[in-house]
Structures are given as structure tokens and as C-alpha cells.
Coordinates of C-alpha atoms in Angstrom, one line a residue:
M1 CA 0.0 -0.2 -0.2
Y2 CA 2.6 2.3 1.1
N3 CA 4.9 2.2 -1.9
S4 CA 1.9 1.8 -4.8
T5 CA 0.3 4.9 -3.3
D6 CA 3.7 7.0 -2.5
G7 CA 3.8 6.7 1.0
A8 CA 6.8 9.1 1.9
E9 CA 4.6 11.8 0.3
W10 CA 1.5 10.9 2.8
L11 CA 0.3 13.4 5.4
H12 CA 0.4 11.0 7.6
N13 CA 2.8 7.7 7.7
H14 CA 4.0 7.4 10.8
N15 CA 5.7 4.3 11.8
W16 CA 4.8 2.6 8.0
L17 CA 7.5 0.2 7.1
S18 CA 8.6 0.0 10.6
N19 CA 9.2 -2.8 13.0
E20 CA 6.5 -1.6 14.9
P21 CA 3.1 -3.5 15.7
V22 CA 0.8 -2.7 12.5
N23 CA -1.9 -1.3 15.3
N24 CA 0.9 1.8 15.9
W25 CA 1.0 2.5 12.3
S26 CA -1.2 5.7 11.3
G27 CA -4.5 5.2 10.0
I28 CA -4.5 1.4 11.1
A29 CA -6.2 -0.5 13.5
A30 CA -5.9 -4.5 14.3
D31 CA -7.0 -7.3 16.5
R32 CA -5.2 -8.9 19.1
D33 CA -3.6 -10.9 16.8
G34 CA -2.2 -8.2 15.0
C35 CA -4.3 -8.8 11.8
V36 CA -5.3 -5.5 9.9
T37 CA -9.2 -5.0 10.6
E38 CA -9.1 -1.0 9.5
L39 CA -7.5 0.8 6.7
H40 CA -8.0 4.5 7.7
L41 CA -6.0 6.6 5.2
L42 CA -8.9 9.3 4.5
G43 CA -7.4 12.8 2.9
N44 CA -4.4 11.5 3.4
G45 CA -2.5 12.4 0.3
L46 CA -2.2 9.2 -1.3
S47 CA -1.7 9.1 -5.2
G48 CA -1.6 6.3 -7.9
T49 CA -3.8 3.5 -8.2
I50 CA -5.4 1.1 -5.3
P51 CA -3.3 -1.9 -4.7
A52 CA -5.1 -5.1 -6.1
E53 CA -3.1 -6.5 -3.3
L54 CA -5.8 -5.2 -1.0
G55 CA -8.1 -7.8 -1.8
D56 CA -5.8 -10.5 0.0
R57 CA -6.7 -8.4 3.6
S58 CA -9.0 -11.1 4.5
T59 CA -9.8 -9.7 8.3
L60 CA -10.2 -5.9 6.7
K61 CA -13.6 -4.9 8.0
E62 CA -13.1 -0.8 7.0
L63 CA -11.6 0.9 4.2
S64 CA -11.3 4.4 4.1
L65 CA -9.3 6.1 1.1
S66 CA -11.5 9.0 0.1
M67 CA -10.2 12.4 -0.6
N68 CA -7.0 11.7 -1.9
R69 CA -5.6 11.6 -5.4
L70 CA -5.8 7.5 -6.6
S71 CA -6.7 7.1 -9.9
G72 CA -7.7 4.5 -12.1
E73 CA -10.1 1.7 -11.7
I74 CA -11.1 -0.4 -8.7
P75 CA -9.3 -3.4 -8.6
Q76 CA -11.6 -6.1 -8.9
E77 CA -9.9 -8.0 -6.1
L78 CA -11.6 -5.5 -3.5
G79 CA -14.6 -8.3 -4.2
N80 CA -13.1 -10.4 -2.2
L81 CA -13.1 -8.6 1.3
S82 CA -16.0 -10.5 2.3
K83 CA -15.9 -8.8 6.0
V84 CA -15.9 -5.8 4.7
E85 CA -18.8 -3.9 6.4
E86 CA -17.7 0.1 5.5
L87 CA -16.0 1.3 2.2
F88 CA -15.2 4.7 1.2
L89 CA -13.8 5.7 -2.0
Y90 CA -15.0 8.7 -2.8
D91 CA -13.4 11.9 -4.0
N92 CA -10.5 10.7 -5.9

């Protein structure tokens, strides 16, 4: 996610790509096992395309990528996110 959406230029990228537990990364919430359940990067300066690999996040319940500079089509792999309850992709 970080590399494909120009993470070095995000407004909030604290701890991304570090050895810190993922629930300490900016915009991430994880369950007690360390599995990502929420990805909140609303208005964070993301650019590029939504990575298809997000569809591999089987524990993801909330995905918020709105109000960024993302372009291209929504990857069909996001359809694999069977646990997603909230999905926000507007204003890109």
C-alpha cells in the first residue's frame, strides 16, 4: 500500500514500514492477533492506483481511502473482502 500510493508523501505515515506492531502505524487498526481490521487513510495525500493486493486482507472490516488523489479502476480483487462492512472511496 505504502509503496504503490507514494507513502513517503502522505500527510500521516508514522511508523509505516517500521518494525512497530501494525496497530501503531498511522491509519491502521488491528485485532489482538495483529491482523489488520481497519485502514483509514482519508485525505492523507495518497496518489497512484489502489493496489489489488488489498483484496488479500481477509480480516479487513473497514477501508477508507476517500479524499485522496487515487486514480484508475477499482481493483476487482477488492470483491474478495468478504468481511468489509464500510468502504469509502469517494473524491479521488
